[in-house]
Coordinates of C-alpha atoms and ligand atoms in Angstrom, one line a residue:
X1 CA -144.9 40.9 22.4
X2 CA -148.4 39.1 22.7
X3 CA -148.2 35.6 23.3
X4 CA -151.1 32.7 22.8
X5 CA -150.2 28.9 22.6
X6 CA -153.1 26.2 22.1
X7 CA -153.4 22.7 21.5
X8 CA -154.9 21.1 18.0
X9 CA -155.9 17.4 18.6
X10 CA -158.2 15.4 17.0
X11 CA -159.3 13.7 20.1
X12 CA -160.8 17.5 20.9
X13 CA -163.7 17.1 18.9
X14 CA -166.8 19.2 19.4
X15 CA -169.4 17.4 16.4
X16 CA -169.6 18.2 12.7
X17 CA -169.1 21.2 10.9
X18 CA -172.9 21.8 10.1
X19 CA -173.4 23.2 6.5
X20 CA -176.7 24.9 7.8
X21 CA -174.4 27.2 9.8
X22 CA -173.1 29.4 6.8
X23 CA -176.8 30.6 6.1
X24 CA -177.8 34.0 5.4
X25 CA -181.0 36.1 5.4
X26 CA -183.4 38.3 2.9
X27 CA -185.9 40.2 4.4
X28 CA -188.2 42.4 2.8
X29 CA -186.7 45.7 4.3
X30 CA -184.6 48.4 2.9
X31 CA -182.7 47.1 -1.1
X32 CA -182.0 43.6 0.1
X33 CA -184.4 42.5 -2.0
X34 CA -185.1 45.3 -4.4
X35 CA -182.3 46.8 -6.5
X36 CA -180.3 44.0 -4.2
X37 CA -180.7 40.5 -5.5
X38 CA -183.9 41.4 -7.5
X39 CA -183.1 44.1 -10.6
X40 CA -185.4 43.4 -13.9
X41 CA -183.9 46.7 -15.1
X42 CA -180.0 46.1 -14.1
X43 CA -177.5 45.1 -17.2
X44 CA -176.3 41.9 -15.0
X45 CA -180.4 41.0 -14.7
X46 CA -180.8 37.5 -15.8
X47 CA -184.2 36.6 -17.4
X48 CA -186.3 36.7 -14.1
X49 CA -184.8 39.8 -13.2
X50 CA -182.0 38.6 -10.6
X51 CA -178.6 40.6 -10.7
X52 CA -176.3 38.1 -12.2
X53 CA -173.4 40.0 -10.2
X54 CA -175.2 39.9 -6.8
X55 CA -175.8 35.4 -7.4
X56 CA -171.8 34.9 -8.3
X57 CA -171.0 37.0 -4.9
X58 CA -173.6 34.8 -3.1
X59 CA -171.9 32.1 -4.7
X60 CA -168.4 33.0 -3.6
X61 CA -169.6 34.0 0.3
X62 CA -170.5 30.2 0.4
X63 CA -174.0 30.3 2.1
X64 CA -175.8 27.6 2.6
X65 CA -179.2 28.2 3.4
X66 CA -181.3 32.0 3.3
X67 CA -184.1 32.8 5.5
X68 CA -187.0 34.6 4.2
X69 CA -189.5 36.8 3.9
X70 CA -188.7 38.8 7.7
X71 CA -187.2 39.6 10.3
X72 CA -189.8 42.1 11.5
X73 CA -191.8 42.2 7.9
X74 CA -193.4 38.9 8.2
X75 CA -195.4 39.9 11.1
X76 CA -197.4 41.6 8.9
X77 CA -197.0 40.2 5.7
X78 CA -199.9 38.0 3.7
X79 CA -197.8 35.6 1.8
X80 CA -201.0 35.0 -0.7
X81 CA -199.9 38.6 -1.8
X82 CA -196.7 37.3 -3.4
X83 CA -197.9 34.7 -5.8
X84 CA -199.7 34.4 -9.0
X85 CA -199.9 37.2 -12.3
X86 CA -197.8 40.1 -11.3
X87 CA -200.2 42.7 -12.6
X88 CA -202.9 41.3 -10.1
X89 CA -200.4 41.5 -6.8
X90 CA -201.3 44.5 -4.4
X91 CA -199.2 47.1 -3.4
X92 CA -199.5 47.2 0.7
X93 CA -198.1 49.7 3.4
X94 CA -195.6 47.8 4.9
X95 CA -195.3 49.0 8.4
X96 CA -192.5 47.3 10.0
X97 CA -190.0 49.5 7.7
X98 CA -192.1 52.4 7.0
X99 CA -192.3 51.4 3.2
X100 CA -194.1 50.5 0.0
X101 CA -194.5 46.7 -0.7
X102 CA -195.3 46.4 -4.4
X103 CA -195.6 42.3 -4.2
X104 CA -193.6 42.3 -7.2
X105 CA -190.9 39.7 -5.8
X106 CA -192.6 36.9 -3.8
X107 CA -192.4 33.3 -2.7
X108 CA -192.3 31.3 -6.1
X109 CA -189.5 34.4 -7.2
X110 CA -187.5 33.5 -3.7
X111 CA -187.5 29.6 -4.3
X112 CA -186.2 30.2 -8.2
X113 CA -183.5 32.7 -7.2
X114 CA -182.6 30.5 -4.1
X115 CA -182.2 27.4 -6.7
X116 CA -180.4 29.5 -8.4
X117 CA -178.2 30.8 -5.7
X118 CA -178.1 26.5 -4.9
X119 CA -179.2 27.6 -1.3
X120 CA -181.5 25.7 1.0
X121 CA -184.4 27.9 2.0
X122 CA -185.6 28.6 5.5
X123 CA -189.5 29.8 5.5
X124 CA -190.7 32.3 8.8
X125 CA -194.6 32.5 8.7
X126 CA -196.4 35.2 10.4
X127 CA -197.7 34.7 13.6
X128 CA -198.2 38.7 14.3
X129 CA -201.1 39.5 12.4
X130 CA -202.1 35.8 11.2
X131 CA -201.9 32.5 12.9
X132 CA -202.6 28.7 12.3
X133 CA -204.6 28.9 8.7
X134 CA -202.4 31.3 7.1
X135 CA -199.2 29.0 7.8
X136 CA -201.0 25.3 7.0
X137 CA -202.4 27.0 3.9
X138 CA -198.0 28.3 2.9
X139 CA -197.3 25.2 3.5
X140 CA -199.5 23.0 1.8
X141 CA -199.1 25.4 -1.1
X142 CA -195.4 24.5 -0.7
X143 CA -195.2 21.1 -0.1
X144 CA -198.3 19.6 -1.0
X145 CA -197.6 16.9 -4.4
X146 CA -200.7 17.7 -6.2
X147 CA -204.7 17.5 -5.7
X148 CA -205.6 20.0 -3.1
X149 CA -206.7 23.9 -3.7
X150 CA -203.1 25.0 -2.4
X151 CA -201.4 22.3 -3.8
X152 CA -202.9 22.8 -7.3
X153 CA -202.7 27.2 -7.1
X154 CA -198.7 26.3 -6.8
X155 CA -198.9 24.4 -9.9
X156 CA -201.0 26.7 -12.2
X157 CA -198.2 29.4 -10.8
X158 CA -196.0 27.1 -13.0
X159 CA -194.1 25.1 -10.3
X160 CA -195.4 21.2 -10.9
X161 CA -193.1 19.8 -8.3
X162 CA -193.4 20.6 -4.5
X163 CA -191.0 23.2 -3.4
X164 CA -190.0 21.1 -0.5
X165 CA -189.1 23.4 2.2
X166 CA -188.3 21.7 5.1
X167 CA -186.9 24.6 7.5
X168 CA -189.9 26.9 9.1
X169 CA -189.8 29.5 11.8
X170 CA -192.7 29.7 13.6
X171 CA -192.9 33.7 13.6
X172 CA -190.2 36.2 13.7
X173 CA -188.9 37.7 17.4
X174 CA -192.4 37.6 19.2
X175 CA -190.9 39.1 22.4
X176 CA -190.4 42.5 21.1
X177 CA -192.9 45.1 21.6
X178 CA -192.2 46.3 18.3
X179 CA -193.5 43.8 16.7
X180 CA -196.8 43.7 14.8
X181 CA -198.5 41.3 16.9
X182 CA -196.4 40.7 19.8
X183 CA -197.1 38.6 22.6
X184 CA -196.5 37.3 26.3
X185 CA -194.7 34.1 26.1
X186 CA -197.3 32.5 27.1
X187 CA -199.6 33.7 24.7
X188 CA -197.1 33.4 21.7
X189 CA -196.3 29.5 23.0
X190 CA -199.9 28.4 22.4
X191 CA -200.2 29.7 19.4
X192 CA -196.6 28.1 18.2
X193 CA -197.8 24.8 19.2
X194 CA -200.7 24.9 18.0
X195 CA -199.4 25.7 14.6
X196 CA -196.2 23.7 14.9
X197 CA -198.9 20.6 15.2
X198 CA -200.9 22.0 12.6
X199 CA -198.0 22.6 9.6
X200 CA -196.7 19.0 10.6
X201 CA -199.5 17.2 9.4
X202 CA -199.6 18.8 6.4
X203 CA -195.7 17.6 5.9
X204 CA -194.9 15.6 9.0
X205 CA -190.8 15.9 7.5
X206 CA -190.4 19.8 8.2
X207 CA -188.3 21.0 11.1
X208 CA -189.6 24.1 13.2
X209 CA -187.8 26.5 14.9
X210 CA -189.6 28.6 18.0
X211 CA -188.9 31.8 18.8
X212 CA -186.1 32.4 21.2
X213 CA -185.7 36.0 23.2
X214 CA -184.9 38.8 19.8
X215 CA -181.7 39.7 22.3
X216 CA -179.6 39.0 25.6
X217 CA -180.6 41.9 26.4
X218 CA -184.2 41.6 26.8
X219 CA -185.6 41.9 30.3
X220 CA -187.6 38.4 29.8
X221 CA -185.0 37.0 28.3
X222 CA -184.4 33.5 29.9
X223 CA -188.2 33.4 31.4
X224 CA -189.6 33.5 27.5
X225 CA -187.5 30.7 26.4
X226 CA -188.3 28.6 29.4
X227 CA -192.4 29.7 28.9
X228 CA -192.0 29.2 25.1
X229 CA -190.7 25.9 25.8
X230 CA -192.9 24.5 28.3
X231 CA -195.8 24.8 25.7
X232 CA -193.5 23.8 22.4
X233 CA -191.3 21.5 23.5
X234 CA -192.6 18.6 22.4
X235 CA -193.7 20.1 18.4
X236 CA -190.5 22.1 17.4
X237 CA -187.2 20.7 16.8
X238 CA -185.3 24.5 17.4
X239 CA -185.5 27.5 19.3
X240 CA -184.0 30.9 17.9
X241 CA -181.6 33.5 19.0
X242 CA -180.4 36.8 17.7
X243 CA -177.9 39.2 18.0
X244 CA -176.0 42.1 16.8
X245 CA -173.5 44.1 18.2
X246 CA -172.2 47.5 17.8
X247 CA -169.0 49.4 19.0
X248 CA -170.9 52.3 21.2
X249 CA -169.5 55.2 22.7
X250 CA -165.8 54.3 20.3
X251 CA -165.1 51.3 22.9
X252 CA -163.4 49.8 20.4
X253 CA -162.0 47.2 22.8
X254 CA -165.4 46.0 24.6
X255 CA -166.5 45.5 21.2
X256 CA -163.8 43.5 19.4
X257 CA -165.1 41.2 22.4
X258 CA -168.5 40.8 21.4
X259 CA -168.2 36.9 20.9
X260 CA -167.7 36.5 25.1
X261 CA -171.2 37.8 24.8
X262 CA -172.5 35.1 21.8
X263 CA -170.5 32.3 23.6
X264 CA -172.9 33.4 27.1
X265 CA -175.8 33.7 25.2
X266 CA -175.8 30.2 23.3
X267 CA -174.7 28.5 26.6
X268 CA -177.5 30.1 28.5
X269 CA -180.1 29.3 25.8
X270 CA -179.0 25.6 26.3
X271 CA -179.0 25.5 29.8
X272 CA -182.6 26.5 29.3
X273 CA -183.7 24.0 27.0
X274 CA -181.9 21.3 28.7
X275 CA -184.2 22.6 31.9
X276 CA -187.1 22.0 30.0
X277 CA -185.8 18.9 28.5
X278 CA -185.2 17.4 32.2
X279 CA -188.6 18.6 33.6
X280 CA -190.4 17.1 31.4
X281 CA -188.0 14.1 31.4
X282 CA -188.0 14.1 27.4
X283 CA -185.3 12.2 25.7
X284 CA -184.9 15.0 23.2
X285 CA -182.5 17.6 23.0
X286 CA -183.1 21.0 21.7
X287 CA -181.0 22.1 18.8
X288 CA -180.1 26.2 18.4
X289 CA -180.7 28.1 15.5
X290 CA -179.0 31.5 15.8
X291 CA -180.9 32.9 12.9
X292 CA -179.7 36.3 13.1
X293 CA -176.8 37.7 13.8
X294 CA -174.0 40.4 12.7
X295 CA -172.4 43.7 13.5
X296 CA -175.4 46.6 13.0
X297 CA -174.7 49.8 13.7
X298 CA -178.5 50.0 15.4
X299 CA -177.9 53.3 17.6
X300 CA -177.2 55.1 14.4
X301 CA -180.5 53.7 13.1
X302 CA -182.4 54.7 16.2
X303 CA -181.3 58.4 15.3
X304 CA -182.2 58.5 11.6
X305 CA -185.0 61.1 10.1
X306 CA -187.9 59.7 9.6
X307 CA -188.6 58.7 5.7
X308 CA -192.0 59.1 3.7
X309 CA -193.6 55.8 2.4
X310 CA -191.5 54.7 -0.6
X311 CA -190.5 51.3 -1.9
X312 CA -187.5 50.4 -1.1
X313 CA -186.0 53.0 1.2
X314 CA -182.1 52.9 2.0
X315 CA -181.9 51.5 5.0
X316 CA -179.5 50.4 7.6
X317 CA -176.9 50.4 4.8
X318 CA -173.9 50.3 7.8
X319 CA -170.4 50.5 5.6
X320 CA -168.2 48.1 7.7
X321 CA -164.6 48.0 8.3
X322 CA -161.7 46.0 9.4
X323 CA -162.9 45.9 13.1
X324 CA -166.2 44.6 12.0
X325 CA -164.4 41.9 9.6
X326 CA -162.6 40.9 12.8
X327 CA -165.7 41.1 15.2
X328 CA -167.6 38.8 12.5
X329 CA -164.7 36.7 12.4
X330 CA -164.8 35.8 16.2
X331 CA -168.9 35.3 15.9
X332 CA -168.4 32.7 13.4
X333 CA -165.3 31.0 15.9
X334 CA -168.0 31.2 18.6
X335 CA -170.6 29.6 16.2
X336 CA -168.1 26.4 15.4
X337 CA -167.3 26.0 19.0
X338 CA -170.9 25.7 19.4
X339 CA -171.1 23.2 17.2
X340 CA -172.8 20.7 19.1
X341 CA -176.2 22.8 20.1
X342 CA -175.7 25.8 17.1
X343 CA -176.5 23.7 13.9
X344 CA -178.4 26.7 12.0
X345 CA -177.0 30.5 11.5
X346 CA -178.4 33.0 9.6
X347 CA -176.1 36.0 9.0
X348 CA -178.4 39.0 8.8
X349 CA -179.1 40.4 6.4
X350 CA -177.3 39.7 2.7
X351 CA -177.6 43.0 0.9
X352 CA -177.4 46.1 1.5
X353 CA -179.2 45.7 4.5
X354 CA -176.5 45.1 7.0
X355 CA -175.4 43.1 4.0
X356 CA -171.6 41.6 3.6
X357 CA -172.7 42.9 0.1
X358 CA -173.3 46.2 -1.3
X359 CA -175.1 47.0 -4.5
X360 CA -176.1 50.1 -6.1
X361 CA -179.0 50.9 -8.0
X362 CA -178.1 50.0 -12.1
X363 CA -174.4 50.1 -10.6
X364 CA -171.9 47.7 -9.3
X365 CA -171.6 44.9 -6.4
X366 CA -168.9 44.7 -3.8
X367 CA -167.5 42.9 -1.3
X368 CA -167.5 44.3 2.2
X369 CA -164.9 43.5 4.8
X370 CA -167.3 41.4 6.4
X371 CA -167.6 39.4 3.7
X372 CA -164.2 37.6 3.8
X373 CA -164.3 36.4 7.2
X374 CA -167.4 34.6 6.2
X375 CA -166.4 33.0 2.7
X376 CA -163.4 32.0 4.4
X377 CA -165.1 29.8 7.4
X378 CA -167.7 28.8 4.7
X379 CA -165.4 27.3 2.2
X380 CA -162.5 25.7 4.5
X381 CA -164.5 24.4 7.4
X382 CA -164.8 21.0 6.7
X383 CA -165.3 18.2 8.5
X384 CA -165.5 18.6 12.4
X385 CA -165.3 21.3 14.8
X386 CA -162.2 21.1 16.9
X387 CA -161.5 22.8 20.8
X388 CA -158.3 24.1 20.9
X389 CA -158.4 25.9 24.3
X390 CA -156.2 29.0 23.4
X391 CA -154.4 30.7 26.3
X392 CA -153.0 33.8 25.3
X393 CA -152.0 37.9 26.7
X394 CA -155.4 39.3 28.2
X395 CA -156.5 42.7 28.2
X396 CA -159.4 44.4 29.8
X397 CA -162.8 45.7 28.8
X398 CA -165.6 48.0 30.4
X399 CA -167.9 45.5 29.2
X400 CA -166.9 42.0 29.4
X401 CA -164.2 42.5 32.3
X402 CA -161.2 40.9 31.4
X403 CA -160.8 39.0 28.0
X404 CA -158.3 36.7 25.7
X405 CA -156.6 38.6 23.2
X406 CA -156.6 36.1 20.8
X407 CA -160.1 33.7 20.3
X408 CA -159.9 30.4 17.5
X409 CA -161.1 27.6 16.6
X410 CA -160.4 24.3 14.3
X411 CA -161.8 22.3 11.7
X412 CA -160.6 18.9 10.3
X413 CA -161.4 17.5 7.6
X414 CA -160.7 13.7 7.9
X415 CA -161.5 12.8 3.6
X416 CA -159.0 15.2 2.8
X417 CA -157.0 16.0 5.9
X418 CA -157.2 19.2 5.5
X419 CA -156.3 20.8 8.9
X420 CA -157.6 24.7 9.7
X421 CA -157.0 27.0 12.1
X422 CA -159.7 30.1 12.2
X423 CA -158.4 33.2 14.6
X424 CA -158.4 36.6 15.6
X425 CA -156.4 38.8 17.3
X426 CA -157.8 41.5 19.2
X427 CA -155.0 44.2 19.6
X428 CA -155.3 46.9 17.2
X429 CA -151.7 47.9 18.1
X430 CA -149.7 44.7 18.7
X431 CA -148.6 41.7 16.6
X432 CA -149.0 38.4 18.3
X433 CA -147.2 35.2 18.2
X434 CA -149.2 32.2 18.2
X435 CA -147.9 28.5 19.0
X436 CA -149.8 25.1 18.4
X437 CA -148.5 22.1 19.5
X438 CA -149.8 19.7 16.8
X439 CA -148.9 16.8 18.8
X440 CA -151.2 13.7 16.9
X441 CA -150.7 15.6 14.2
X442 CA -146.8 15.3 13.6
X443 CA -146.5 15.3 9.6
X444 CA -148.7 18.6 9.2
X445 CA -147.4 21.5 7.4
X446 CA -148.4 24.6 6.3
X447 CA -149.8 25.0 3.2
X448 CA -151.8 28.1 3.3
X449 CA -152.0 31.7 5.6
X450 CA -154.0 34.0 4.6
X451 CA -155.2 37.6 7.0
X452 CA -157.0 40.3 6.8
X453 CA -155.8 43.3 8.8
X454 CA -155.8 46.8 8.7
X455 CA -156.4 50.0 10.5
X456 CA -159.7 49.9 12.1
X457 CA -161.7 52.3 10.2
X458 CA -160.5 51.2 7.0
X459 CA -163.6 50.1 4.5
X460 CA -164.6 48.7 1.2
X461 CA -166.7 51.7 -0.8
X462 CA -168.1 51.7 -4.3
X463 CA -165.1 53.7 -5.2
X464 CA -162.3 51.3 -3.2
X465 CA -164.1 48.1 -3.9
X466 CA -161.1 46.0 -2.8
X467 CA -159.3 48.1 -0.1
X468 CA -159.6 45.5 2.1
X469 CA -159.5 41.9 1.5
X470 CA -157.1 38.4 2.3
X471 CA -154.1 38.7 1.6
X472 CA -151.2 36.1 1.5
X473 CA -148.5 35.9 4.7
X474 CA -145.6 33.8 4.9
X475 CA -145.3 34.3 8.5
X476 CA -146.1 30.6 9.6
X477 CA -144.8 27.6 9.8
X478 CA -144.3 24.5 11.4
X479 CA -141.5 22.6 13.3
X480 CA -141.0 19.8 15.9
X481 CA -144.9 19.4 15.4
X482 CA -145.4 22.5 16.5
X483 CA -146.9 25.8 15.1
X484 CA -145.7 29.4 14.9
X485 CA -147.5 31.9 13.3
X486 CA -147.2 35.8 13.8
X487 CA -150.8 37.1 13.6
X488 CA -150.7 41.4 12.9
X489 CA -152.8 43.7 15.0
X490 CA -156.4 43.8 14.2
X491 CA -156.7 40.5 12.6
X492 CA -158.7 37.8 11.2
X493 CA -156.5 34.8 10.4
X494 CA -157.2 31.7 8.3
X495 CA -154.2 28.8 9.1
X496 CA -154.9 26.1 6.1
X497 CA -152.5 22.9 7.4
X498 CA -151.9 19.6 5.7
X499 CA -150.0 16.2 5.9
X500 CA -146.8 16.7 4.1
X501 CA -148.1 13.8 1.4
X502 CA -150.9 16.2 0.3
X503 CA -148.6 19.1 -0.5
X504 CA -149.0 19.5 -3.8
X505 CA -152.3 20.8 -4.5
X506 CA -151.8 24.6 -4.2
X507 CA -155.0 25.4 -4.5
Ligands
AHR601 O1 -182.4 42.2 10.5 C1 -183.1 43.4 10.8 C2 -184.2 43.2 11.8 O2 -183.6 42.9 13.1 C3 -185.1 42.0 11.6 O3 -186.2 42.4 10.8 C4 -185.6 41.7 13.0 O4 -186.0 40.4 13.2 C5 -184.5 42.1 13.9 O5 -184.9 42.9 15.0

C-alpha cells in the first residue's frame, strides 16, 4: 500500500489565496468565441446573443478574471475592427488560425458578456503588427471618463461609463517565431517599455504584465526574461508564463508529473526577476502572471490537415479524461503553492478550444473532466495558501527522474474556518493512504470528501455528459488530531475540514 503523511499548520503560511488565480482565457481562435460563448442563433441565446447555458457553466467553474482577445490572434488583430455598427465591421483573414474573422463579436461585446459572466477582464494589445498608438488609443477608448475622440467613440458605442480595465498584457508570447511580429528580446523590451510608459499615462492605475518566454522549453528561455526585464522593469508590474503539457509517446507516468515541471518553471522565472530586481537595486518585486496554462494535446495539432479559410474552424477541440482532470488538478496545487510570486492564472482556453467546456453548434454544453478540478479549487480555496510538505511512496519517470506519488496543498480560511486539503494521487493502479497530523488544529473534523477517479481514458462526450464527475467518499476521517484519508488510484481529491462547532452547515 502507498503511503504519504504531511503536516497542516497554520504557522505554514505561504500568502493569500489570490482570486485573480482562478482566471480563464477567450481567444479569437477555433469556437471559443463563436458558437462557444457567442450564439445569436442558439435557443439558450440571451438578447446579445450569449449562450445562456455556456454563462451558468462559467458561473459554476468559478473564474475570476478572462483574458482576451489572443493568444496568437492579437498579434495581428486591429481592435478598431471590433467596435461600432455591426454592419460596418470588416471581415479580415485572420492568419494566426488560418480563419475568417467577421468582427461580429468585439471589445464592447467582451466587456458586456464578461459583466455578465461577473469576471474581471484582462486586455492583451498587439505588439506584432501594431505598437505604441494602437494600445494608448484601446485604452483611452477604455478608460478614458469622457471628452477626448476615444473617450467620446466608446460613448456613442452606447457605454457612457469607462470600462475600467485595469489588467493589460503588453503583447501576446513575443519570443516565438510564429508569431506575427515577433522579436529579439531586446527589440520586443523597448517597444514594451515604451508602451507600458505610454498606456500609463493615459490611466496611471492599470497594471502591465510583460511577456515572459511562450514555454520552458524555449531555447532563450531564461536570457528573454532577463533582456525583457532589463528594459521593463521599472514600467510593468508582471511578467508572463505559459505552459501546456501533453502525455507523448503513452508516458502516462512522466506526464501525470507535469507539475515538477510548472513548480521549476515559476521558481526559475522568479529567480530571474529577483536578478533583475537586485541589479538594479529596485525595492520592487516582480509578481507572475501564468496566463496560460492546461493540458493541450499540441502534437496532435501539429499533425492535423490543413483547413480552407472559414470562420470558426474546429480547432484543438482535445476531449480530456480522468488523467487530464488529475494533471490539471496538480497545476492548480502548484499554482497555490506559488502563491506568494503567482497572483494571476489564466486557464487556456474556456471553450471548446482546449476548453474545460464543450459546446456544440445549436446543441448542448458540458462539463469536461477538467472542469471539476478547477471549480473545486475555485470555490473552496479560501483564505490563505498553506505548505504542507507531503512525504509520500515515490515512483519514477523518464522525464522528471524520480517523483512523489502524491502532490497537495491547503487553504484556510480564517472568517469561516473552513480548512481544505487539495491532492492528487498519481498511481493509476494503487490506492493510497494519506495521514495529516492536524496538530494546531486539534478540534477539526471532516465535513466533506469528495474525488474524482476513474480509468484513465475515461471522458465526458456530448452523449455521456456526466461520466465523470465528483463524487462523495466516506473514506476520511479524523482522530487524535490526526488525518486519514484513503485516496483511489488516479485521483483528484478535495478534503473540506472544520472545527467541530461549525458542523452543521452541510453545505
Ligand atoms: O491557447 C492557444 C495558443 O497557445 C495561444 O494563442 C498562444 O498564445 C499559445 O501558443
Amino acid at each position: 500500500m502507498n503511503t504519504a503523511h504531511l503536516t497542516i499548520d497554520p504557522a505554514f503560511c505561504v500568502g493569500p489565496v489570490d482570486r485573480r488565480l482562478f482566471g480563464s482565457f477567450v481567444e479569437h481562435m477555433g469556437r471559443c468565441v463563436y458558437t462557444g460563448i457567442y450564439e445569436p442563433d442558439h435557443p439558450s441565446a440571451d438578447e446579445e446573443g450569449f449562450r445562456r447555458d455556456v454563462l451558468e457553466l462559467v458561473r459554476e467553474l468559478g473564474v475570476s478574471v478572462v483574458r482576451y482577445p489572443g493568444g496568437n490572434f492579437v498579434s495581428g488583430y486591429n481592435w478598431e475592427d471590433g467596435i461600432g455598427p455591426r454592419e460596418d465591421r470588416p471581415t479580415r483573414l485572420e492568419l494566426a488560425w488560418h480563419s475568417l474573422e467577421t468582427n461580429e463579436f468585439g471589445l464592447n461585446e467582451f466587456v458586456s458578456w464578461a459583466r455578465r459572466a461577473r469576471l474581471e477582464t484582462m486586455l492583451a494589445v498587439n505588439l506584432g503588427t501594431r505598437g505604441l498608438d494602437a494600445a494608448r488609443n484601446l485604452i483611452e477608448y477604455c478608460n478614458h471618463p469622457k471628452g477626448t475622440y476615444w473617450s467620446d467613440l466608446r460613448i456613442a458605442h452606447g457605454f457612457k461609463e469607462p470600462h475600467d480595465i485595469k489588467l493589460w498584457c503588453l503583447g501576446n508570447e513575443m519570443d516565438g517565431t510564429w508569431q506575427i511580429g515577433h522579436k529579439t528580446a531586446d527589440e520586443y523590451g523597448r517597444v514594451a517599455a515604451e508602451t507600458a510608459k505610454a498606456m500609463r499615462l493615459v490611466d496611471p492605475a492599470i497594471e502591465l504584465v510583460a511577456c515572459g518566454s511562450s514555454s520552458r522549453a524555449m531555447p532563450t528561455f531564461g536570457a528573454w526574461e532577463a533582456t525583457v526585464l532589463e528594459h521593463t522593469y521599472d514600467y510593468v508590474d508582471y511578467i508572463s508564463l505559459h505552459a501546456y503539457y501533453e502525455r507523448v509517446d503513452d508516458d502516462l507516468d512522466s506526464f501525470l508529473a507535469s507539475a515538477v515541471d510548472m513548480d521549476t518553471f515559476i521558481e526559475g522565472v522568479a529567480a530571474t526577476c529577483d536578478h533583475i530586481g537586485a541589479k538594479k537595486r529596485s525595492a520592487k518585486k516582480l509578481r507572475l502572471s501564468f496566463d496560460e496554462w492546461n493540458v493541450w494535446y499540441m502534437t496532435d495539432y501539429h499533425n492535423r490537415e490543413p483547413h480552407d479559410w472559414i470562420p470558426s474552424p474546429r480547432l484543438i477541440e482535445d476531449t480530456f479524461n480522468v488523467s487530464d482532470a488529475v494533471v490539471v488538478g496538480s497545476l492548480l496545487i502548484s499554482l497555490l503553492r506559488h502563491a506568494d510570486r503567482v497572483e494571476v492564472a489564466c486557464q487556456a482556453q474556456l471553450a471548446n478550444v482546449i476548453g474545460p467546456i464543450r459546446t456544440e453548434p445549436s446543441g448542448p454544453a458540458w462539463r469536461q473532466t477538467i472542469f471539476y478540478p478547477f471549480a473545486t479549487v475555485a470555490r473552496y480555496a479560501r483564505g490563505e495558501v498553506l505548505r504542507v510538505e507531503p512525504r509520500s511512496s515515490r515512483y519514477e519517470t523518464k522525464k522528471y527522474g524520480d517523483v512523489p506519488i502524491v502532490d497537495a496543498v491547503a487553504t484556510l480560511d480564517r472568517d469561516t474556518g473552513e480548512l481544505v486539503l487539495f491532492a492528487v494521487n498519481r498511481d493509476t493502479n494503487k490506492p493510497l493512504t494519506l495521514t495529516a497530523s492536524l496538530r494546531s488544529l486539534p478540534a477539526y473534523t471532516v465535513h466533506k470528501f469528495t474525488v474524482l477517479t476513474g480509468e484513465f481514458a475515461t471522458a465526458n462526450t456530448e452523449v455521456d455528459p456526466t461520466r465523470v464527475r465528483m463524487t462523495d467518499s466516506s473514506a476520511a476521517s479524523v482522530a487524535d488530531g490526526s488525518l486519514t484519508a484513503k485516496l483511489p488510484p488516479l485521483s483528484w481529491n478535495v478534503l473540506r475540514l472544520r472545527p467541530a462547532a461549525a458542523m452543521t452547515d452541510t453545505h
